[in-house]
XYZ file of N, CA and C in Angstrom:
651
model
N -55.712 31.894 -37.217
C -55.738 31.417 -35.838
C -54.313 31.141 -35.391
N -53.791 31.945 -34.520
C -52.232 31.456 -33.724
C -52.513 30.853 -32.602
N -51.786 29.872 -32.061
C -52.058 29.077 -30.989
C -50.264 28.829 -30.798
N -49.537 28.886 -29.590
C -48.241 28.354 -29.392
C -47.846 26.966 -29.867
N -46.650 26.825 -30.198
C -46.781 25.648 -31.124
C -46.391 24.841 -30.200
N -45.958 24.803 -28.378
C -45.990 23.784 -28.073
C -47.282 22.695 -27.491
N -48.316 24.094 -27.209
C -49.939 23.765 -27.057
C -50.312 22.519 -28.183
N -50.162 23.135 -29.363
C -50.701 22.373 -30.493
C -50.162 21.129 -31.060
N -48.672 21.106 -30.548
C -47.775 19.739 -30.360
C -48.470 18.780 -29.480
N -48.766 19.396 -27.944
C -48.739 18.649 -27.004
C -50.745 18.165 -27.465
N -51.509 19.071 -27.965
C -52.554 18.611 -28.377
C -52.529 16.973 -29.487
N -51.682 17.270 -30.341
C -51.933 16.532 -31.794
C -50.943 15.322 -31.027
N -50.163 15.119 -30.000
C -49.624 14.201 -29.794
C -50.503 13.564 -28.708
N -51.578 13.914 -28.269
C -52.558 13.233 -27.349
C -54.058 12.960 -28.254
N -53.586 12.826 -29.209
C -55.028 12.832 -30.199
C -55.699 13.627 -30.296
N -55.693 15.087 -29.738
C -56.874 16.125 -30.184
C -56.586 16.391 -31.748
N -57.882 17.292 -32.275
C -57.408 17.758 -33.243
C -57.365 16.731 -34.903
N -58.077 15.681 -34.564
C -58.802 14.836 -36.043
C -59.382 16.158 -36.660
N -59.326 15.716 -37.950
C -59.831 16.199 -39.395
C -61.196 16.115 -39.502
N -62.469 16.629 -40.193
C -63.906 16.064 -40.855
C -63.615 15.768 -41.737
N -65.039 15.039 -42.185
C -64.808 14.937 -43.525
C -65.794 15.716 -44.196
N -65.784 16.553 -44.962
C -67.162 17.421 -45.499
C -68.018 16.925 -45.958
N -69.560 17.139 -45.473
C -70.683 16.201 -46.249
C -70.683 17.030 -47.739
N -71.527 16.388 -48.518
C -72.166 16.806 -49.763
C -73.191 17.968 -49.785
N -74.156 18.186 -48.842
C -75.094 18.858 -48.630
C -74.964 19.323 -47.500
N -73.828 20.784 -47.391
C -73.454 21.787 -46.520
C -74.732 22.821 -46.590
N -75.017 23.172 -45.192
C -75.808 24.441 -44.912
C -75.127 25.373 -44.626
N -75.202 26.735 -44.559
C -74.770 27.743 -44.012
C -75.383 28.136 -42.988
N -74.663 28.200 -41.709
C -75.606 28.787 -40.365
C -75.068 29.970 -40.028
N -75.817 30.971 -39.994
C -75.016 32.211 -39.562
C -76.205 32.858 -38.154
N -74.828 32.502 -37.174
C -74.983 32.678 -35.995
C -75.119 33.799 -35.306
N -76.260 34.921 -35.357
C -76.646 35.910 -34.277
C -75.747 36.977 -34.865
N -75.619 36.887 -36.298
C -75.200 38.176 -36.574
C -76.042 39.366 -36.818
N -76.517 39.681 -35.795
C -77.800 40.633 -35.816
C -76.900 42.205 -35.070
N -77.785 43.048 -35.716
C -77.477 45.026 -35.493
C -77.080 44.605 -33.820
N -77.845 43.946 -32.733
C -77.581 44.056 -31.576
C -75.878 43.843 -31.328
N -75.164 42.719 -32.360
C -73.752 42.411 -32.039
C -73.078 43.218 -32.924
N -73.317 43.583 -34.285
C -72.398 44.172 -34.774
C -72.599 45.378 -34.923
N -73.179 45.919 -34.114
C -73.300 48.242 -34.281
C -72.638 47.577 -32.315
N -71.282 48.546 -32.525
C -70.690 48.965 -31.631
C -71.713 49.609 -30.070
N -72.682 50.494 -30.796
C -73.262 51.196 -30.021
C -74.337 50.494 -29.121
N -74.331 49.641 -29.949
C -75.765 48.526 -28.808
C -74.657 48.292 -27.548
N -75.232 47.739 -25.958
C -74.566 47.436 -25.278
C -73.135 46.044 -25.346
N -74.272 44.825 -26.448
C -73.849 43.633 -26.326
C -72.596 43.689 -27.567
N -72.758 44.521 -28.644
C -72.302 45.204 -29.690
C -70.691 44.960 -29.716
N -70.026 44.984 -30.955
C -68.624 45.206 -31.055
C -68.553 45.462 -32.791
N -67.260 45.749 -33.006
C -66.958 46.032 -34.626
C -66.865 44.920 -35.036
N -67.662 43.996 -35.828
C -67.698 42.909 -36.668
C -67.778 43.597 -37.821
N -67.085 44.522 -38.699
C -67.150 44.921 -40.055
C -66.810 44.040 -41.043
N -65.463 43.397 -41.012
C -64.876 42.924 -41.041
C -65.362 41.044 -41.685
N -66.071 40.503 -40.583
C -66.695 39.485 -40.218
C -67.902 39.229 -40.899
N -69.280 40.648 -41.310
C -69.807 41.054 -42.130
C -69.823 40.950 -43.914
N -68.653 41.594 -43.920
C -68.058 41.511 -45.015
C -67.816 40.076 -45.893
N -66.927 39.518 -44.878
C -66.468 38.135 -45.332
C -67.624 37.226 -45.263
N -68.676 37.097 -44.397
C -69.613 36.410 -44.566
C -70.820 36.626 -45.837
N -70.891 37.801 -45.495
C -71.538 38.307 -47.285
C -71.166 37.794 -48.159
N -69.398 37.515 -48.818
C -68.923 37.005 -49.430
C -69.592 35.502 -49.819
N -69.228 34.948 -48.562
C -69.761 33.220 -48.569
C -71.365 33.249 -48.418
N -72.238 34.021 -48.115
C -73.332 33.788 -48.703
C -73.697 34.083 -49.875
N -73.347 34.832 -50.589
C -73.606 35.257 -52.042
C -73.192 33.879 -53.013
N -72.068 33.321 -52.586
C -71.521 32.495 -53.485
C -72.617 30.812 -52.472
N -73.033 31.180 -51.574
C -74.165 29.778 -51.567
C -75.265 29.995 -51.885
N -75.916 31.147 -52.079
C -76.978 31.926 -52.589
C -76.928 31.654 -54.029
N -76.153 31.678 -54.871
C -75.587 31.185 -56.304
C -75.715 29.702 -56.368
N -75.280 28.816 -55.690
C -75.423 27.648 -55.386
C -76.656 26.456 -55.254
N -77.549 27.557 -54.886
C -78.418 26.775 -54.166
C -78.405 26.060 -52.470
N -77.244 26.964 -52.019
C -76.861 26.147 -50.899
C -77.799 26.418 -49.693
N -78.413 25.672 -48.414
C -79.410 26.201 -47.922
C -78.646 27.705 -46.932
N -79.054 28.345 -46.607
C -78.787 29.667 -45.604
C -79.948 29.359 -44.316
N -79.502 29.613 -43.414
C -80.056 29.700 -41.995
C -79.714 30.647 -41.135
N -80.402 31.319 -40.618
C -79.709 32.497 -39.589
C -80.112 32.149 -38.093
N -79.590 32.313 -37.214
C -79.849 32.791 -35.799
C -80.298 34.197 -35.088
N -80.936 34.865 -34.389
C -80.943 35.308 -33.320
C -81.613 35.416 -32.369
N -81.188 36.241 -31.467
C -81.511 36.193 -29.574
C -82.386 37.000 -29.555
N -83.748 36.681 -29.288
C -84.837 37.433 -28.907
C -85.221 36.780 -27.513
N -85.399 38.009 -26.426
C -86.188 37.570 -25.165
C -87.589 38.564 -25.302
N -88.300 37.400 -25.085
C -90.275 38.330 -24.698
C -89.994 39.012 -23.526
N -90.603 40.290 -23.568
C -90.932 41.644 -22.603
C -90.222 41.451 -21.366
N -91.090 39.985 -20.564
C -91.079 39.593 -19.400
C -90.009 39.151 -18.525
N -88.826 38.458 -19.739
C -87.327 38.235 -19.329
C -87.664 37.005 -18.560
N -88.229 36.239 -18.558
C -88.692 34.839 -17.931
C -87.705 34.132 -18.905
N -87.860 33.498 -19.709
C -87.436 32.563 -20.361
C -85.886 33.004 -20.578
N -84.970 33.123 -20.222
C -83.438 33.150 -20.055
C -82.677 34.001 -19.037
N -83.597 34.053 -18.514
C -83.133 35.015 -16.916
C -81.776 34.870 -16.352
N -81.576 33.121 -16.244
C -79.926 32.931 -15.613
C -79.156 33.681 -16.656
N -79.368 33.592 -17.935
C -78.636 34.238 -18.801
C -78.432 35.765 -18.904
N -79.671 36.308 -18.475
C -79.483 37.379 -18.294
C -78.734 38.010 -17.097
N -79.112 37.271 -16.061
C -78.143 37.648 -14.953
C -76.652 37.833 -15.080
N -76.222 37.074 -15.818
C -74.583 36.701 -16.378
C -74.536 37.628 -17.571
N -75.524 38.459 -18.561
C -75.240 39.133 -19.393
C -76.087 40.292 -19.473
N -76.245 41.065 -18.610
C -77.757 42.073 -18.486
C -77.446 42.734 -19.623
N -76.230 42.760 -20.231
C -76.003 43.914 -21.778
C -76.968 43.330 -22.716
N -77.711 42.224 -22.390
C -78.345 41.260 -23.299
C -79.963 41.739 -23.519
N -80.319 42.654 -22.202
C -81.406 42.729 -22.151
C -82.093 43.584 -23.251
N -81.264 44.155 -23.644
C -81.720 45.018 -24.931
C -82.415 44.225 -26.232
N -82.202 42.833 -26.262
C -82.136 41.978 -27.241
C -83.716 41.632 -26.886
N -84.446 42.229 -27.428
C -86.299 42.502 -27.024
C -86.935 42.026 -28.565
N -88.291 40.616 -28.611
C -88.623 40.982 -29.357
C -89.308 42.112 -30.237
N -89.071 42.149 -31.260
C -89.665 43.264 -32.000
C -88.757 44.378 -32.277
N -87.544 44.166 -31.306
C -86.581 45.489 -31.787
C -85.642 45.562 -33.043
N -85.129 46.697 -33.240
C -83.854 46.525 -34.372
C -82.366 45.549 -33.922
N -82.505 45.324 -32.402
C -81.427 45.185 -32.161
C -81.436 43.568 -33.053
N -82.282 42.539 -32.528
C -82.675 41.230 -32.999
C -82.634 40.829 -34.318
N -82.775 42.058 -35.221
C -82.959 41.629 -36.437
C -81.312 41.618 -37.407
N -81.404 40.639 -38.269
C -80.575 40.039 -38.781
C -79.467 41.695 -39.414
N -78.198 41.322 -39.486
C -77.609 42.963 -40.064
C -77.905 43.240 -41.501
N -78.373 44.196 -42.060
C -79.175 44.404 -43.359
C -78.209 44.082 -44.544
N -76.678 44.158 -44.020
C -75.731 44.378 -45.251
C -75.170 42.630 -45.392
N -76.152 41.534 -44.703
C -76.208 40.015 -45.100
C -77.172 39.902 -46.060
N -77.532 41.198 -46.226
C -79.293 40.637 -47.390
C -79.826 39.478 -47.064
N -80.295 38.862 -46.179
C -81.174 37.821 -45.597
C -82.683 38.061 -46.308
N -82.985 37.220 -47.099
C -84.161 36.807 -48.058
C -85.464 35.914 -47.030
N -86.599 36.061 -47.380
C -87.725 35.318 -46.266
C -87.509 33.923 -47.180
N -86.983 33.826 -47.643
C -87.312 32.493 -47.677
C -86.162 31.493 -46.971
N -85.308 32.444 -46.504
C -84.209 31.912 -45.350
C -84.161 32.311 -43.678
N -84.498 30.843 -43.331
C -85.367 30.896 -42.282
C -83.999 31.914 -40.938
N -85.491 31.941 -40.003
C -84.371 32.943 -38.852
C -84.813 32.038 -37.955
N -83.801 31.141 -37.150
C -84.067 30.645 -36.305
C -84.072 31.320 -34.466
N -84.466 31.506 -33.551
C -84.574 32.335 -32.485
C -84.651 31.863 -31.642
N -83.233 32.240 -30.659
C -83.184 31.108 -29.273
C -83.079 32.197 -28.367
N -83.166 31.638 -27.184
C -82.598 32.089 -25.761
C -81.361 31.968 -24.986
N -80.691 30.986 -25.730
C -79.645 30.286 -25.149
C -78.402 30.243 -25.895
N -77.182 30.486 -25.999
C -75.846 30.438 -26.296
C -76.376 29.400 -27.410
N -76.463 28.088 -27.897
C -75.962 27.577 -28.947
C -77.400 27.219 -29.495
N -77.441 27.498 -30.765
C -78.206 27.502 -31.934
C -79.492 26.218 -31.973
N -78.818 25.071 -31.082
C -79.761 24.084 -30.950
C -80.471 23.958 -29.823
N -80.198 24.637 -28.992
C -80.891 24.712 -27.728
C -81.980 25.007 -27.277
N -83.161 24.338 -27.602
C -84.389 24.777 -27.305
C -85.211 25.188 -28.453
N -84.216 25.136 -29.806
C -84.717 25.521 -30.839
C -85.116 24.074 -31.997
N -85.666 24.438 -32.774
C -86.154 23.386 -33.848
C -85.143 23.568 -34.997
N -83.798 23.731 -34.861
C -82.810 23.723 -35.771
C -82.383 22.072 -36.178
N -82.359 21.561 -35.428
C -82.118 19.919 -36.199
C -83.249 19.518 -36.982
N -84.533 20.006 -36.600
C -85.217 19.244 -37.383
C -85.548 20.136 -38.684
N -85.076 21.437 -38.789
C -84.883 22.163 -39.882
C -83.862 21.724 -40.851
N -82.634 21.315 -39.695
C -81.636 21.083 -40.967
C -82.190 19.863 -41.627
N -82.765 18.486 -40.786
C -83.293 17.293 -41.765
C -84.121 17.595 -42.488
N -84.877 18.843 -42.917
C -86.045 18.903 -43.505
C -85.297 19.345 -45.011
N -84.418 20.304 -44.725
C -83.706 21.092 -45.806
C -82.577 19.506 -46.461
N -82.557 18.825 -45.456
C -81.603 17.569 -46.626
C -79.890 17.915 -45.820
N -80.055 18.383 -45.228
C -78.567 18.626 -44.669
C -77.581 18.364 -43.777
N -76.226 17.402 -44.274
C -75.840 16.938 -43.898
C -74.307 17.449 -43.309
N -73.880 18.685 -43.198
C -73.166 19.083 -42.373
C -73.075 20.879 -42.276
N -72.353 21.365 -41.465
C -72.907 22.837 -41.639
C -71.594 24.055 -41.768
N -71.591 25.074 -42.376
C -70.299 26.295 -42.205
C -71.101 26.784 -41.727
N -70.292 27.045 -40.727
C -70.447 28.025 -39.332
C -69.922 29.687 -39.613
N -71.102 30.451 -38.977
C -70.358 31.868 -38.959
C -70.583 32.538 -38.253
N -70.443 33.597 -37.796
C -71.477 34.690 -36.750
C -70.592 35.026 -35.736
N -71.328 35.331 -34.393
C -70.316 36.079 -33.319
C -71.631 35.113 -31.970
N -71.026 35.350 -30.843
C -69.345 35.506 -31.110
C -68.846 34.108 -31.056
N -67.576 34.334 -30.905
C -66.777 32.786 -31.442
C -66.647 32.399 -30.040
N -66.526 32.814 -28.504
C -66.539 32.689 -27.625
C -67.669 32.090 -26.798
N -69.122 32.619 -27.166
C -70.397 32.267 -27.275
C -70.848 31.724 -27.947
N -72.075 31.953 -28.371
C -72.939 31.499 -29.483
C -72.301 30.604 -30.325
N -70.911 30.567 -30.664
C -70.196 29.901 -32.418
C -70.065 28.622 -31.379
N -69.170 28.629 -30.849
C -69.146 27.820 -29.765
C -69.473 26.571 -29.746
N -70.648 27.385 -28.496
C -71.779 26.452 -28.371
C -72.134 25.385 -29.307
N -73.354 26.603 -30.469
C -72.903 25.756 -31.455
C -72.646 24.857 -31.936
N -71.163 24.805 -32.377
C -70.317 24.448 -32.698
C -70.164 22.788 -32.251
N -69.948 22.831 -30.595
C -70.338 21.904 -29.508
C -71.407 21.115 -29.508
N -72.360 21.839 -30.021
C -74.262 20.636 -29.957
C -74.212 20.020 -31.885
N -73.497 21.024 -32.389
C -73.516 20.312 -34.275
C -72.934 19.132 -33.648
N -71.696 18.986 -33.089
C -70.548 17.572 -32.650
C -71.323 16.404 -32.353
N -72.119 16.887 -30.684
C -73.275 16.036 -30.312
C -74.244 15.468 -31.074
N -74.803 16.474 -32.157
C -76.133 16.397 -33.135
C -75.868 15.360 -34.177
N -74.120 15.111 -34.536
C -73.573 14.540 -35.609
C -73.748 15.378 -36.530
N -73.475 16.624 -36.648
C -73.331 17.390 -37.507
C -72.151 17.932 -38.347
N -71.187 17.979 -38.814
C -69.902 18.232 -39.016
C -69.674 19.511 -39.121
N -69.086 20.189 -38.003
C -69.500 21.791 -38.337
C -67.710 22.462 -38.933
N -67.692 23.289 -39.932
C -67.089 23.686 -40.184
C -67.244 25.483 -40.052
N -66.197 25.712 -38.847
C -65.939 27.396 -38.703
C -65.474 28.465 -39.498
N -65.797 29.005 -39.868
C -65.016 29.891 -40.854
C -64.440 31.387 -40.397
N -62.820 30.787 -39.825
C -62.621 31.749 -39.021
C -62.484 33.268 -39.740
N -62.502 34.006 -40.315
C -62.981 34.675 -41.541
C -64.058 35.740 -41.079
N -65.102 34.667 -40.881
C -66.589 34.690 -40.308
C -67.411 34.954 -39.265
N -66.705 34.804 -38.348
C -66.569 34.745 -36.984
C -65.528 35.450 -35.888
N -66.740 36.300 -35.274
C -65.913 37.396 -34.403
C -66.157 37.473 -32.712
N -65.845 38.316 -32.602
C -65.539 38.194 -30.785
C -65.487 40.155 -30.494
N -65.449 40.146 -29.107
C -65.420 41.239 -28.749
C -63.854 41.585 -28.013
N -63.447 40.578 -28.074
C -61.604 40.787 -27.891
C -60.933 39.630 -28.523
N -59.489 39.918 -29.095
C -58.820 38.717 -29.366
C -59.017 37.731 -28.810
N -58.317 37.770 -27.405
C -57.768 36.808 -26.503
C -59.346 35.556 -26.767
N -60.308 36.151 -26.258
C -60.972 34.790 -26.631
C -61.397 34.392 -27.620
N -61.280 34.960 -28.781
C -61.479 34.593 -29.791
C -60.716 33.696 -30.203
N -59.451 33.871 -30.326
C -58.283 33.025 -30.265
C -58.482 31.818 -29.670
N -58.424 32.078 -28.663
C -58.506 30.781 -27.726
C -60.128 29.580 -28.123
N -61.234 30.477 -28.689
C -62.287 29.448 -28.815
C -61.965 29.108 -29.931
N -61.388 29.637 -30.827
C -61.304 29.117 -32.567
C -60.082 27.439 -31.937
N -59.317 27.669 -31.324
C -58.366 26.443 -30.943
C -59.214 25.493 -30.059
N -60.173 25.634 -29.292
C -60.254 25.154 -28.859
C -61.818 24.571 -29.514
N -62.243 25.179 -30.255
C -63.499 24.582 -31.588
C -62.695 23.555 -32.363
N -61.834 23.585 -32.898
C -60.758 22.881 -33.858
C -60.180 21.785 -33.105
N -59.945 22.025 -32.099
C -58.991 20.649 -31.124
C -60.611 19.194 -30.844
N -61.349 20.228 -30.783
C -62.591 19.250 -29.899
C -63.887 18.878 -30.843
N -64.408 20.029 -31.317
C -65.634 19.382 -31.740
C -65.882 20.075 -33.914
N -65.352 20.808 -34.090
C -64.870 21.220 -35.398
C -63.746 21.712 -36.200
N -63.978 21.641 -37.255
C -62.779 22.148 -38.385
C -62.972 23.624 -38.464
N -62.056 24.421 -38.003
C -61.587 25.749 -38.429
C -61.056 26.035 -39.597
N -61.906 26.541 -40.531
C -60.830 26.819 -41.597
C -61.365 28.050 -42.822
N -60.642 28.300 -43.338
C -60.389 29.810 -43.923
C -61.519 29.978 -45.196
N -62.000 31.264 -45.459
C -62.715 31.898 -46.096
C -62.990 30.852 -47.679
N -61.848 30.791 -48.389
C -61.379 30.041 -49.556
C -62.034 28.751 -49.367
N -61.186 28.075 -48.508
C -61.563 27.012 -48.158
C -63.725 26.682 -47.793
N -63.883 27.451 -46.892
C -65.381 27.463 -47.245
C -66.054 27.307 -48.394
N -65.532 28.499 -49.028
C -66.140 28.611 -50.878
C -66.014 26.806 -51.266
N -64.838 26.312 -51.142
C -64.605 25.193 -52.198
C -65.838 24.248 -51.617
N -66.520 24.343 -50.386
C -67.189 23.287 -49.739
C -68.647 23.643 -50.306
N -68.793 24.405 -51.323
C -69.526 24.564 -51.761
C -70.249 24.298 -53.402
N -70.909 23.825 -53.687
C -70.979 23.729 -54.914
C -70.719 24.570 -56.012
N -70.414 24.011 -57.290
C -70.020 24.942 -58.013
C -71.566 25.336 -58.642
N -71.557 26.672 -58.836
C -73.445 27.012 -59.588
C -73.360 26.933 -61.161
N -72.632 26.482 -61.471
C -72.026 25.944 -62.988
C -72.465 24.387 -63.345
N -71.772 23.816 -62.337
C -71.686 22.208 -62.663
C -72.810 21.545 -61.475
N -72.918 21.967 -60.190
C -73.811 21.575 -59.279
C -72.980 20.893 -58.432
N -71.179 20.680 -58.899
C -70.439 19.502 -57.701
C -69.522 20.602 -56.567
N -69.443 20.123 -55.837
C -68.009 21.329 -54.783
C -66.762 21.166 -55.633
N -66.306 22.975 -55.815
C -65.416 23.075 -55.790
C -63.770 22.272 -55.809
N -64.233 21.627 -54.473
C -62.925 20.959 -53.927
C -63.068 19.210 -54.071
C-alpha cells in the first residue's frame, strides 16, 4: 500500500490510524470472490489472479488450523426487487442471478460445504445478512478480511466489522479492485479508520499454528 507520506504524517498526527489488537479466535471472511468478479469476461469481472492465488494460500494454512472460513456472495432473485438502487448505480451487476455460475464461489478457493456462503444484496457482508450471528455461533472474535473489491464490498465490510466490534484485519495481498487508484486509496483509507491492513505473512502468523494449536505470532 503507497500513500504520500505527507497524507500519512498529517493523518498519524491527528490521531488516525491506531493499531488492533488481534483476537484469539480469527475467522476468515472471504468477500465475493466469486467467477462473476474474477473471470475478466463477466461484465462486473476484472483479473484477480493474483488475489486468488494469495488467498488460497491463507486458506489452506486456516483450513490446517482449524480456523473458521466464511465466504460471501451477491446473488439477486430473477425479479431485481431486492437491490434495485444498487442496481441502478451498477447494472454490470445484473448478471449476478441466482442460480448462475457467475455467483458461485471461484473453484480454484476449493470452498468445502461445510464452509458456509453467506449471500447479500448489498456492498458490505453484514448488511441484511445473518453474518454476526454466524460469526457468534462459530466462537469468533475478530476477522481477516479478503476478496474484491477493496473499493466495495472489502470496504464496507470492513466499516460494519468496526461498528459490529469486530477487529477486521485486511489482507492487502487478498484483496483486489478493478483499478489501482481506488484500490490504493480504500486500503488507506480501511487502515486510517476502521481496520488493520496488513500483509500476506503477517495474516499467516494470526493464525494458529496446526502443530501446537497457539498463533504463530
Amino acid at each position: 500500500m503507497s500513500t504520500p507520506a505527507a497524507v500519512g504524517d498529517l493523518y498519524a498526527a491527528r490521531g488516525l490510524g491506531g493499531r488492533l489488537t488481534p483476537g484469539s479466535r480469527p475467522a476468515v471472511l472471504v468477500v465475493d470472490l466469486i467467477n462473476g468478479f474474477t473471470d475478466p469476461d463477466c461484465p462486473p469481472g476484472s483479473d484477480l489472479d493474483a488475489v486468488v492465488t494469495a488467498t488460497r494460500t491463507l486458506l489452506d494454512r486456516a483450513r490446517a488450523a482449524g480456523t473458521p472460513v466464511v465466504f460471501t456472495t451477491i446473488a439477486f432473485a430473477a425479479d431485481g426487487v431486492e437491490g434495485s438502487l444498487w442496481l441502478r448505480k451498477m447494472p454490470a451487476m445484473k448478471v449476478l442471478v441466482e442460480g448462475s455460475r457467475w455467483v458461485e464461489a471461484d473453484e480454484r478457493l476449493g470452498r468445502t460445504e461445510a464452509e458456509p456462503l453467506v449471500v447479500k444484496r448489498a456492498a458490505s457482508s453484514f448488511a441484511g445478512t445473518g453474518l454476526a450471528a454466524l460469526l457468534t455461533a462459530l466462537g469468533a472474535d475478530s476477522l481477516i478480511v479478503t476478496g474484491a473489491t477493496t473499493s466495495g464490498c472489502v470496504r464496507a465490510t470492513a466499516v460494519d466489522a468496526c461498528a459490529a466490534g469486530y477487529p477486521a484485519f485486511v489482507v492487502a495481498e487478498c484483496v483486489g479492485d478493478r483499478a489501482a487508484g481506488p484500490h490504493e486509496a480504500s486500503l488507506f483509507d480501511i487502515d486510517a479508520k476502521y481496520g488493520d491492513v496488513i500483509g500476506l505473512e503477517d495474516a499467516l502468523a494470526l493464525l494458529p499454528d496446526p502443530t501446537t494449536g497457539r498463533a504463530a505470532s
